[in-house]
mmCIF file with all atom_site columns, C-alpha atoms in Angstrom:
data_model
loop_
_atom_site.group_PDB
_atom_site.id
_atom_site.type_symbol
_atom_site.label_atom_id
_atom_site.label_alt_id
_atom_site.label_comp_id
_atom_site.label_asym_id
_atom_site.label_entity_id
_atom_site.label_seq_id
_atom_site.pdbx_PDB_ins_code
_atom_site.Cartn_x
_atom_site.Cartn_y
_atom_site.Cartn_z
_atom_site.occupancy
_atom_site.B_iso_or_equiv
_atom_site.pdbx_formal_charge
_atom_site.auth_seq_id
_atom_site.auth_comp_id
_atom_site.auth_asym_id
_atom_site.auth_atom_id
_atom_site.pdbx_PDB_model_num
ATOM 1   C CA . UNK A 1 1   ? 112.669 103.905 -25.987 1.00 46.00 ? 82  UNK A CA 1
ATOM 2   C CA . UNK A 1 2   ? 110.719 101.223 -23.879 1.00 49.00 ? 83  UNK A CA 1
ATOM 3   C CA . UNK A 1 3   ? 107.611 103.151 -22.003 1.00 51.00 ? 84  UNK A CA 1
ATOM 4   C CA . UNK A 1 4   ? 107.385 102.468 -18.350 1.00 53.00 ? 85  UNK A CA 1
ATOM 5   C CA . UNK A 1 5   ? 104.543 102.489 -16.153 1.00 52.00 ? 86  UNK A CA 1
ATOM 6   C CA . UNK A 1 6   ? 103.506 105.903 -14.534 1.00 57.00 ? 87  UNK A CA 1
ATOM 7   C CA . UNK A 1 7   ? 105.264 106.721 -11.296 1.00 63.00 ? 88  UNK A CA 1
ATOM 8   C CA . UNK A 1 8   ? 102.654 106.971 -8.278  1.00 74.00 ? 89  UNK A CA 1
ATOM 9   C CA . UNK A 1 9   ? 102.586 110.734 -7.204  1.00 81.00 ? 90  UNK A CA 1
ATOM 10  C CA . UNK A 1 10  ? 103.722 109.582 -3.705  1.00 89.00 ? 91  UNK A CA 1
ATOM 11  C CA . UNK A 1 11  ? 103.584 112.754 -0.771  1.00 93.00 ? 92  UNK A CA 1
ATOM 12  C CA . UNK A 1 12  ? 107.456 112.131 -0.730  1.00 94.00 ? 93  UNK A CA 1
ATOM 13  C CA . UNK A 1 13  ? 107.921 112.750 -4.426  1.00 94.00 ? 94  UNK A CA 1
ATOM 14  C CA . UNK A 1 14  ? 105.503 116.006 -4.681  1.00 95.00 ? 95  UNK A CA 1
ATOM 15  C CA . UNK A 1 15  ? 107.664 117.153 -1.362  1.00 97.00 ? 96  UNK A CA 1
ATOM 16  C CA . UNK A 1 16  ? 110.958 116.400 -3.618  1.00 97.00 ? 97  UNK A CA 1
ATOM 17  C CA . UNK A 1 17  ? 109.065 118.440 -6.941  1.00 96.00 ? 98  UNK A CA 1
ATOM 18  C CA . UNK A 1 18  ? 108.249 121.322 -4.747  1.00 96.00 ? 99  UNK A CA 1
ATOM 19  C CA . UNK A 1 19  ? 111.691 122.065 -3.252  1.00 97.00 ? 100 UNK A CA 1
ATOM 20  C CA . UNK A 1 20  ? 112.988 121.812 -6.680  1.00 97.00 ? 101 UNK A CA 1
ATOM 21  C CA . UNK A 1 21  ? 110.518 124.057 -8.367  1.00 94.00 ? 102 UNK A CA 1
ATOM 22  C CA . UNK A 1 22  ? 111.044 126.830 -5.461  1.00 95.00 ? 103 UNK A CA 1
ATOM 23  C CA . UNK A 1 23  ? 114.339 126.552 -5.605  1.00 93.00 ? 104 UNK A CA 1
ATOM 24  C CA . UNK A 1 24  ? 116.481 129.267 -7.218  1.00 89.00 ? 105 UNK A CA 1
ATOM 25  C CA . UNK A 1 25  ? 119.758 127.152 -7.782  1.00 95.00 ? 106 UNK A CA 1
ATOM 26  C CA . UNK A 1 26  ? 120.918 123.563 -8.349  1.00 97.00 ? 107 UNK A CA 1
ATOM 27  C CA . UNK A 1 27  ? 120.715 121.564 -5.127  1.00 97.00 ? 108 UNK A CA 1
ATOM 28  C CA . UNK A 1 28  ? 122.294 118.780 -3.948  1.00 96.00 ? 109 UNK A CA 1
ATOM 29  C CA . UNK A 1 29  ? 120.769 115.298 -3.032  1.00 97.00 ? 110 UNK A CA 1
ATOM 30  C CA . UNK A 1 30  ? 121.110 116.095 0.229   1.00 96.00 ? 111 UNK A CA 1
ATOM 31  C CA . UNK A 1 31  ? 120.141 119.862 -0.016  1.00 96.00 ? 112 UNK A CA 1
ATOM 32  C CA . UNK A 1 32  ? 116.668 118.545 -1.310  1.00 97.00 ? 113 UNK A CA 1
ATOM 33  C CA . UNK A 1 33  ? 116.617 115.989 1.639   1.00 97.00 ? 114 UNK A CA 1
ATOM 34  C CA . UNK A 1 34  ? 116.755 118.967 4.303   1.00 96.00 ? 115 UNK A CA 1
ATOM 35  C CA . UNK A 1 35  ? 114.116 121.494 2.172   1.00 97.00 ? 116 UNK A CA 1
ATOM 36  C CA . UNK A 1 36  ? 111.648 118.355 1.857   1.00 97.00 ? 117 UNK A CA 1
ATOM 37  C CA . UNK A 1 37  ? 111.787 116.683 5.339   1.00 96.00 ? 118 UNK A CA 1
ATOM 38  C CA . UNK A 1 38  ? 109.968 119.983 6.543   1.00 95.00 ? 119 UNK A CA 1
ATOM 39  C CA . UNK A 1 39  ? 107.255 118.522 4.437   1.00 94.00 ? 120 UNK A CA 1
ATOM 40  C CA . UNK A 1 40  ? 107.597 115.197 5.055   1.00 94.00 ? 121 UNK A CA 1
ATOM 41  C CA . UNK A 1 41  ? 109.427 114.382 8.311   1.00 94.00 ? 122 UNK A CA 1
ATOM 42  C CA . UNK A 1 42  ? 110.038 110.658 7.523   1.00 94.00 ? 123 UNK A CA 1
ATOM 43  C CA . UNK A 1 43  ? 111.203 111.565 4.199   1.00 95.00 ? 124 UNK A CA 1
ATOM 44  C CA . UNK A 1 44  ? 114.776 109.186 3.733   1.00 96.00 ? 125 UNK A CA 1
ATOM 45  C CA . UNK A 1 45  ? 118.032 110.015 1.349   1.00 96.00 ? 126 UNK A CA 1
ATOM 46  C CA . UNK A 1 46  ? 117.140 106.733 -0.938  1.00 96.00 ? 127 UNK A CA 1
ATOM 47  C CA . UNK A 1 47  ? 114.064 107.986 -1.401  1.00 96.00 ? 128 UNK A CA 1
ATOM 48  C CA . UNK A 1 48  ? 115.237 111.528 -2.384  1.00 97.00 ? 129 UNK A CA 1
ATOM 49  C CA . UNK A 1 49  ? 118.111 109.378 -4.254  1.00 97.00 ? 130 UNK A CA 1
ATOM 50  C CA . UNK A 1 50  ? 115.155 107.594 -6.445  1.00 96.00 ? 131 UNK A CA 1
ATOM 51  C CA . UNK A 1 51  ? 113.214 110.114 -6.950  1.00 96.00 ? 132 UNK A CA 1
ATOM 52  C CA . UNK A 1 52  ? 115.915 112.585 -8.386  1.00 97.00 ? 133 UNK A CA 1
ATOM 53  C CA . UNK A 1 53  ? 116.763 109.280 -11.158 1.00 96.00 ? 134 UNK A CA 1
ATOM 54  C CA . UNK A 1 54  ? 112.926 109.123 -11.409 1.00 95.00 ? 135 UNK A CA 1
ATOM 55  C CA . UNK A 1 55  ? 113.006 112.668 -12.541 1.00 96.00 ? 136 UNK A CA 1
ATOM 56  C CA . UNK A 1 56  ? 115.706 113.053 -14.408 1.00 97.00 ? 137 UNK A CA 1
ATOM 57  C CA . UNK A 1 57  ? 114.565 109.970 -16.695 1.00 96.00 ? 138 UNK A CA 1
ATOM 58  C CA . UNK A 1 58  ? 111.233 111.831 -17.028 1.00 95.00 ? 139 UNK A CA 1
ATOM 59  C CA . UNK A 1 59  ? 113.604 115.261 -18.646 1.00 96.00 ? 140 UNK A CA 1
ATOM 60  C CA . UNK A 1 60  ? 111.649 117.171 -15.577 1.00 95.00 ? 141 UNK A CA 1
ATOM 61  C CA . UNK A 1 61  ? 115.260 117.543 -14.015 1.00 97.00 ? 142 UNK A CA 1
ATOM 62  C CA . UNK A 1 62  ? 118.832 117.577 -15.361 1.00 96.00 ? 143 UNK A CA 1
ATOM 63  C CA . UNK A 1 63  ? 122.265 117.197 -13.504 1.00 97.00 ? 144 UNK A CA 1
ATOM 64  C CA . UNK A 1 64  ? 124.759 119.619 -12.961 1.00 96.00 ? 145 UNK A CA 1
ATOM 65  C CA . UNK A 1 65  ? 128.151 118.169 -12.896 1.00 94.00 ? 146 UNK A CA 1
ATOM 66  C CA . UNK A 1 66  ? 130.921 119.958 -10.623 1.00 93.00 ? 147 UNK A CA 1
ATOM 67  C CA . UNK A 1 67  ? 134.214 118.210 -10.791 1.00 91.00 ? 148 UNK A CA 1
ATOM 68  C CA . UNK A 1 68  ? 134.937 116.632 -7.531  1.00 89.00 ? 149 UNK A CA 1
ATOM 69  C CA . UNK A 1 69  ? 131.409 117.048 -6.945  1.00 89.00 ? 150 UNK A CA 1
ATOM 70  C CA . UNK A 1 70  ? 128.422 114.555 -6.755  1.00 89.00 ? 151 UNK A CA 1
ATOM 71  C CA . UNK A 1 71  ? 125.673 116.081 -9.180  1.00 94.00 ? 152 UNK A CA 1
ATOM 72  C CA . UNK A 1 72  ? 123.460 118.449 -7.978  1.00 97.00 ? 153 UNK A CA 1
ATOM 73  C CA . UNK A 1 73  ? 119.909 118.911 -9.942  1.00 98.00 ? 154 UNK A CA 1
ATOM 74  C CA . UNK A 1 74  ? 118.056 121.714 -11.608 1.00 96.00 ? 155 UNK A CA 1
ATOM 75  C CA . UNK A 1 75  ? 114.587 122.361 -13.622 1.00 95.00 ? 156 UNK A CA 1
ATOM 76  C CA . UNK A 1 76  ? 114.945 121.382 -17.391 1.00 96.00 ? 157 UNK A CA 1
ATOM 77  C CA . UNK A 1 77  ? 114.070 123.085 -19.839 1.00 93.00 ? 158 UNK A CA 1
ATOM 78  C CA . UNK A 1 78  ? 116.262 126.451 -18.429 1.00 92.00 ? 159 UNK A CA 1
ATOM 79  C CA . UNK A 1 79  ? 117.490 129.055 -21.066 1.00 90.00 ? 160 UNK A CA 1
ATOM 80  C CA . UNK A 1 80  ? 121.769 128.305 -21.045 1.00 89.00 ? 161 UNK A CA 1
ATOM 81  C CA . UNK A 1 81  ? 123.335 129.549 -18.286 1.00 92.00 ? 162 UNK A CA 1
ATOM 82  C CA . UNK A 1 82  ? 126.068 128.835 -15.994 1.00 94.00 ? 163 UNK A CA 1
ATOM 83  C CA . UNK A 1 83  ? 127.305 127.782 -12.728 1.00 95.00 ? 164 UNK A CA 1
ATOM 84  C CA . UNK A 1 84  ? 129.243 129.832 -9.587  1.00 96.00 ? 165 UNK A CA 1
ATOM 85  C CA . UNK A 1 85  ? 130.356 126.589 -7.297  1.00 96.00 ? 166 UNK A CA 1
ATOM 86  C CA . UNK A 1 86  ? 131.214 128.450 -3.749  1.00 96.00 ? 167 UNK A CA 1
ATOM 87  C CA . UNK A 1 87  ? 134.542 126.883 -1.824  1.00 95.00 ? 168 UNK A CA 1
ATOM 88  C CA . UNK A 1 88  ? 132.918 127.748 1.420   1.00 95.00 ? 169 UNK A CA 1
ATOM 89  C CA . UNK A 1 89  ? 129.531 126.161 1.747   1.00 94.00 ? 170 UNK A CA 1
ATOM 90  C CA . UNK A 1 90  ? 129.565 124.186 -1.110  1.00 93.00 ? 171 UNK A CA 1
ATOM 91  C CA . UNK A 1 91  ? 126.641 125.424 -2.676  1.00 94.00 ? 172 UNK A CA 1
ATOM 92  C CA . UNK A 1 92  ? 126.014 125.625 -6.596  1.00 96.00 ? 173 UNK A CA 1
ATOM 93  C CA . UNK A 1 93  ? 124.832 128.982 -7.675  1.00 96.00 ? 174 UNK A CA 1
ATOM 94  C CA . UNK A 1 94  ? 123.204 129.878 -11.372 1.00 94.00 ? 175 UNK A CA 1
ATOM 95  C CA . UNK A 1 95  ? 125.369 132.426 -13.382 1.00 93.00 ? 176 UNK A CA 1
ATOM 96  C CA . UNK A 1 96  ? 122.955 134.463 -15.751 1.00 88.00 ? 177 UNK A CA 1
ATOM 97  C CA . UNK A 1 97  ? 124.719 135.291 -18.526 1.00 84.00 ? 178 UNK A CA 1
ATOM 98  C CA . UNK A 1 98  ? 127.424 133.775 -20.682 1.00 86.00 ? 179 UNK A CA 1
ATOM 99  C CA . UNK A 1 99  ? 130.574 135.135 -22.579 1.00 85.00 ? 180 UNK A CA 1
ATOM 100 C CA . UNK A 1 100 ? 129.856 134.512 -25.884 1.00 83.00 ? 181 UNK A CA 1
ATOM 101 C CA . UNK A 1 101 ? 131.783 132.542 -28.860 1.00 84.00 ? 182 UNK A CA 1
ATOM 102 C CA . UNK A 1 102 ? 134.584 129.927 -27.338 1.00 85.00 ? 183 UNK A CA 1
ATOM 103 C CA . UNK A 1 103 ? 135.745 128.506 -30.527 1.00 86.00 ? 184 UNK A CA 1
ATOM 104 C CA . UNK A 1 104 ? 138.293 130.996 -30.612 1.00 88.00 ? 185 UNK A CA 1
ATOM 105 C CA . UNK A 1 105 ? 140.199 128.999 -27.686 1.00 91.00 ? 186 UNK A CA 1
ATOM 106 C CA . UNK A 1 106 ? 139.826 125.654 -29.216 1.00 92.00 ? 187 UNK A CA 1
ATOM 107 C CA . UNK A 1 107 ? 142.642 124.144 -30.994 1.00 94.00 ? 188 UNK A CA 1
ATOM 108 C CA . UNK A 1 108 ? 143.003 125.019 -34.465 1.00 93.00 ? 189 UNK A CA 1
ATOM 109 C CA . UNK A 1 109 ? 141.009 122.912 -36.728 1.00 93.00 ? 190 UNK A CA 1
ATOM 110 C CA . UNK A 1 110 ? 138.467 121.898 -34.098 1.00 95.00 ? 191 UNK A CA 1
ATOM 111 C CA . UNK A 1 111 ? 134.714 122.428 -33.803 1.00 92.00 ? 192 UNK A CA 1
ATOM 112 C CA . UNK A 1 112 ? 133.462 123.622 -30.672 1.00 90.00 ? 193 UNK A CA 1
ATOM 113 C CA . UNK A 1 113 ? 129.678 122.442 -30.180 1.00 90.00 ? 194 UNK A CA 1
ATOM 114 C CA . UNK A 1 114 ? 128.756 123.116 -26.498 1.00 87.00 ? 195 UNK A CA 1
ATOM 115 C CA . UNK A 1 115 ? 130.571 124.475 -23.563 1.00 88.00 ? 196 UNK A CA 1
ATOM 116 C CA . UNK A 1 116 ? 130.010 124.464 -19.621 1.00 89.00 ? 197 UNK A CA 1
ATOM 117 C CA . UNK A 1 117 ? 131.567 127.428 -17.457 1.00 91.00 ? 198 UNK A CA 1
ATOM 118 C CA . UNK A 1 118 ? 131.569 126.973 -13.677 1.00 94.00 ? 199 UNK A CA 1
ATOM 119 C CA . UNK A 1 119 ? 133.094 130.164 -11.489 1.00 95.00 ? 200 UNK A CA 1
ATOM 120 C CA . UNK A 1 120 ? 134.551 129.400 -8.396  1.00 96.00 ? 201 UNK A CA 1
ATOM 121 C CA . UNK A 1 121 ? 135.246 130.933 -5.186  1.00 97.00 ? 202 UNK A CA 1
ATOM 122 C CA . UNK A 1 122 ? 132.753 132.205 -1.974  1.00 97.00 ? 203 UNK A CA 1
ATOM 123 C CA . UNK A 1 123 ? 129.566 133.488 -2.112  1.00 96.00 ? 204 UNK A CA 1
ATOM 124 C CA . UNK A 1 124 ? 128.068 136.042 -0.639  1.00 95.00 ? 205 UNK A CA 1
ATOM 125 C CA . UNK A 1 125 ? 126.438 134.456 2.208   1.00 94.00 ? 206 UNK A CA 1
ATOM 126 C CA . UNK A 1 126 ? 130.003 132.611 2.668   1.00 96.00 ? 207 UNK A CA 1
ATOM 127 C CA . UNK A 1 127 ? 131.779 135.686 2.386   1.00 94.00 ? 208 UNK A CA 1
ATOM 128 C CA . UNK A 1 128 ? 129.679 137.538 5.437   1.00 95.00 ? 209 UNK A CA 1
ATOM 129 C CA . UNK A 1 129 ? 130.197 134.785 7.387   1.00 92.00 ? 210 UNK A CA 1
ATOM 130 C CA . UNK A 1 130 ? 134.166 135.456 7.651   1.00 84.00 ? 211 UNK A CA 1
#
């Protein structure tokens, strides 16, 4: 893997970092965007869109992938959990907790060696709101 040079620890990036650390759920680029310009006012969406690469090619972040979705971004390094994905606001919520051995539902002579869950419906918030 080719090294790169080190990224400059720009106010904008530690803004990015610290919304992402205190957050307790994947967030969206735009998500981050809002939480960070109360940091950094000037702070622009290709500059949270840069950063979040930035990070990810460093392992300090990973993607979560919602189908129909653009990737929202959690801390690496996370024991394996899940994903609630909320109809209403469209916010992506951790799911503690998994339910165990798949393989079972795979087809017969297949080898299961990972598997994503992702709930859906509203979440609470979503659901006071109606």
């Amino acid at each position: 893997m080719p090294r790169h040079a080190p990224i400059r620890e720009t106010r904008q990036r530690q803004a990015i970092r610290e919304v992402l650390d205190a957050a307790d759920r994947p967030l969206s680029p735009l998500e981050v965007l809002g939480h960070a310009k109360s940091k950094v006012p000037r702070l622009g969406l290709a500059t949270v869109y840069r950063t979040l690469k930035a990070l990810v090619d460093e392992r300090w972040l990973v993607p979560v992938s919602i189908p129909g979705e653009s990737p929202h971004y959690e801390r690496a390094g996370k024991a394996h959990h899940h994903h609630f994905h909320c109809r209403g606001c469209g916010g992506v919520f951790e799911v503690h907790g998994c339910p165990g051995d798949l393989k079972p539902l795979a087809p017969q002579g297949f080898r299961v060696e990972g598997h994503e869950l992702i709930l859906y419906g509203v979440c609470r918030r979503c659901r006071a709101a109606s």
